[in-house]
Amino acid sequence: MMRGALIETSARTILNQGISQNQRETALKLLKRGKLTIEEIAEDTGLSVSEVEQLAGLQTV
């Protein structure tokens, strides 16, 4: 019984990581377009402003 709960927890973790990766990829695409503010991108992707700022810094490197 305990093993099923562990598998479910692992599956949720993997799913959440996938969602986070998709959010970051979307934010990077929006940053490259240069039409939205960091705040707008954060709101649209569900990322925090600081996460989008970090991605913006990575984009220019």
CSV table of N, CA and C in Angstrom, one decimal, residues 15-59:
chain,number,residue,atom,x,y,z
A,15,LEU,N,5.4,15.3,-13.1
A,15,LEU,CA,4.4,16.2,-13.8
A,15,LEU,C,4.6,17.6,-13.5
A,16,ASN,N,4.9,18.0,-12.2
A,16,ASN,CA,5.1,19.4,-11.9
A,16,ASN,C,6.4,19.9,-12.5
A,17,GLN,N,7.4,19.1,-12.6
A,17,GLN,CA,8.7,19.5,-13.2
A,17,GLN,C,8.4,19.8,-14.7
A,18,GLY,N,7.6,18.9,-15.3
A,18,GLY,CA,7.3,19.1,-16.7
A,18,GLY,C,6.5,20.4,-17.0
A,19,ILE,N,5.6,20.7,-16.1
A,19,ILE,CA,4.8,22.0,-16.2
A,19,ILE,C,5.8,23.1,-16.0
A,20,SER,N,6.6,23.1,-15.0
A,20,SER,CA,7.6,24.2,-14.8
A,20,SER,C,8.5,24.4,-16.0
A,21,GLN,N,8.9,23.3,-16.6
A,21,GLN,CA,9.8,23.4,-17.8
A,21,GLN,C,9.0,24.1,-18.9
A,22,ASN,N,7.7,23.7,-19.1
A,22,ASN,CA,6.9,24.3,-20.2
A,22,ASN,C,6.7,25.8,-19.9
A,23,GLN,N,6.5,26.2,-18.6
A,23,GLN,CA,6.3,27.6,-18.3
A,23,GLN,C,7.6,28.4,-18.6
A,24,ARG,N,8.7,27.8,-18.3
A,24,ARG,CA,10.0,28.5,-18.6
A,24,ARG,C,10.2,28.6,-20.1
A,25,GLU,N,9.9,27.6,-20.8
A,25,GLU,CA,10.1,27.7,-22.3
A,25,GLU,C,9.2,28.7,-22.9
A,26,THR,N,7.9,28.8,-22.4
A,26,THR,CA,7.0,29.8,-22.9
A,26,THR,C,7.5,31.2,-22.5
A,27,ALA,N,7.9,31.4,-21.3
A,27,ALA,CA,8.5,32.7,-20.9
A,27,ALA,C,9.6,33.1,-21.8
A,28,LEU,N,10.5,32.2,-22.1
A,28,LEU,CA,11.7,32.5,-22.9
A,28,LEU,C,11.2,32.9,-24.3
A,29,LYS,N,10.2,32.3,-24.9
A,29,LYS,CA,9.7,32.6,-26.2
A,29,LYS,C,9.1,34.0,-26.1
A,30,LEU,N,8.3,34.3,-25.1
A,30,LEU,CA,7.7,35.6,-24.9
A,30,LEU,C,8.8,36.7,-24.8
A,31,LEU,N,9.8,36.4,-24.0
A,31,LEU,CA,10.9,37.4,-23.8
A,31,LEU,C,11.6,37.7,-25.2
A,32,LYS,N,11.8,36.6,-26.0
A,32,LYS,CA,12.5,36.8,-27.3
A,32,LYS,C,11.7,37.7,-28.2
A,33,ARG,N,10.3,37.6,-28.1
A,33,ARG,CA,9.5,38.5,-28.9
A,33,ARG,C,9.6,40.0,-28.5
A,34,GLY,N,9.8,40.2,-27.2
A,34,GLY,CA,10.1,41.5,-26.7
A,34,GLY,C,8.8,42.5,-26.7
A,35,LYS,N,7.6,41.9,-26.7
A,35,LYS,CA,6.4,42.7,-26.8
A,35,LYS,C,5.7,42.9,-25.4
A,36,LEU,N,6.1,42.0,-24.5
A,36,LEU,CA,5.4,42.1,-23.2
A,36,LEU,C,6.4,42.4,-22.1
A,37,THR,N,5.9,43.0,-21.0
A,37,THR,CA,6.8,43.3,-19.9
A,37,THR,C,7.0,42.0,-19.1
A,38,ILE,N,8.0,42.1,-18.2
A,38,ILE,CA,8.4,40.9,-17.4
A,38,ILE,C,7.2,40.6,-16.5
A,39,GLU,N,6.5,41.6,-16.0
A,39,GLU,CA,5.3,41.4,-15.2
A,39,GLU,C,4.2,40.7,-15.9
A,40,GLU,N,4.0,41.1,-17.2
A,40,GLU,CA,3.0,40.4,-18.0
A,40,GLU,C,3.3,39.0,-18.3
A,41,ILE,N,4.6,38.7,-18.6
A,41,ILE,CA,5.0,37.4,-18.8
A,41,ILE,C,4.8,36.5,-17.6
A,42,ALA,N,5.2,37.0,-16.4
A,42,ALA,CA,5.0,36.3,-15.2
A,42,ALA,C,3.5,36.0,-15.0
A,43,GLU,N,2.7,36.9,-15.2
A,43,GLU,CA,1.3,36.7,-15.0
A,43,GLU,C,0.7,35.6,-16.0
A,44,ASP,N,1.2,35.7,-17.2
A,44,ASP,CA,0.7,34.8,-18.3
A,44,ASP,C,1.2,33.4,-18.1
A,45,THR,N,2.4,33.2,-17.6
A,45,THR,CA,3.0,31.9,-17.5
A,45,THR,C,2.8,31.3,-16.1
A,46,GLY,N,2.5,32.1,-15.1
A,46,GLY,CA,2.4,31.5,-13.8
A,46,GLY,C,3.7,31.5,-13.0
A,47,LEU,N,4.7,32.0,-13.6
A,47,LEU,CA,6.0,32.1,-13.0
A,47,LEU,C,6.1,33.4,-12.1
A,48,SER,N,7.0,33.5,-11.2
A,48,SER,CA,7.2,34.7,-10.4
A,48,SER,C,8.0,35.7,-11.3
A,49,VAL,N,7.8,37.0,-10.9
A,49,VAL,CA,8.6,38.0,-11.6
A,49,VAL,C,10.1,37.7,-11.5
A,50,SER,N,10.6,37.3,-10.3
A,50,SER,CA,12.0,37.0,-10.2
A,50,SER,C,12.4,35.8,-11.1
A,51,GLU,N,11.6,34.8,-11.3
A,51,GLU,CA,11.9,33.7,-12.2
A,51,GLU,C,12.0,34.2,-13.6
A,52,VAL,N,11.1,35.1,-14.0
A,52,VAL,CA,11.2,35.6,-15.4
A,52,VAL,C,12.4,36.5,-15.5
A,53,GLU,N,12.7,37.3,-14.5
A,53,GLU,CA,13.9,38.1,-14.6
A,53,GLU,C,15.2,37.3,-14.7
A,54,GLN,N,15.2,36.1,-14.0
A,54,GLN,CA,16.4,35.2,-14.2
A,54,GLN,C,16.4,34.7,-15.6
A,55,LEU,N,15.3,34.3,-16.1
A,55,LEU,CA,15.3,33.8,-17.5
A,55,LEU,C,15.7,34.9,-18.5
A,56,ALA,N,15.3,36.2,-18.2
A,56,ALA,CA,15.7,37.3,-19.1
A,56,ALA,C,17.2,37.5,-19.0
A,57,GLY,N,17.8,37.3,-17.9
A,57,GLY,CA,19.2,37.4,-17.7
A,57,GLY,C,19.9,36.3,-18.5
A,58,LEU,N,19.4,35.1,-18.5
A,58,LEU,CA,20.0,34.0,-19.2
A,58,LEU,C,19.9,34.2,-20.7
A,59,GLN,N,18.8,34.8,-21.1
A,59,GLN,CA,18.6,35.0,-22.5
A,59,GLN,C,19.7,35.9,-23.2
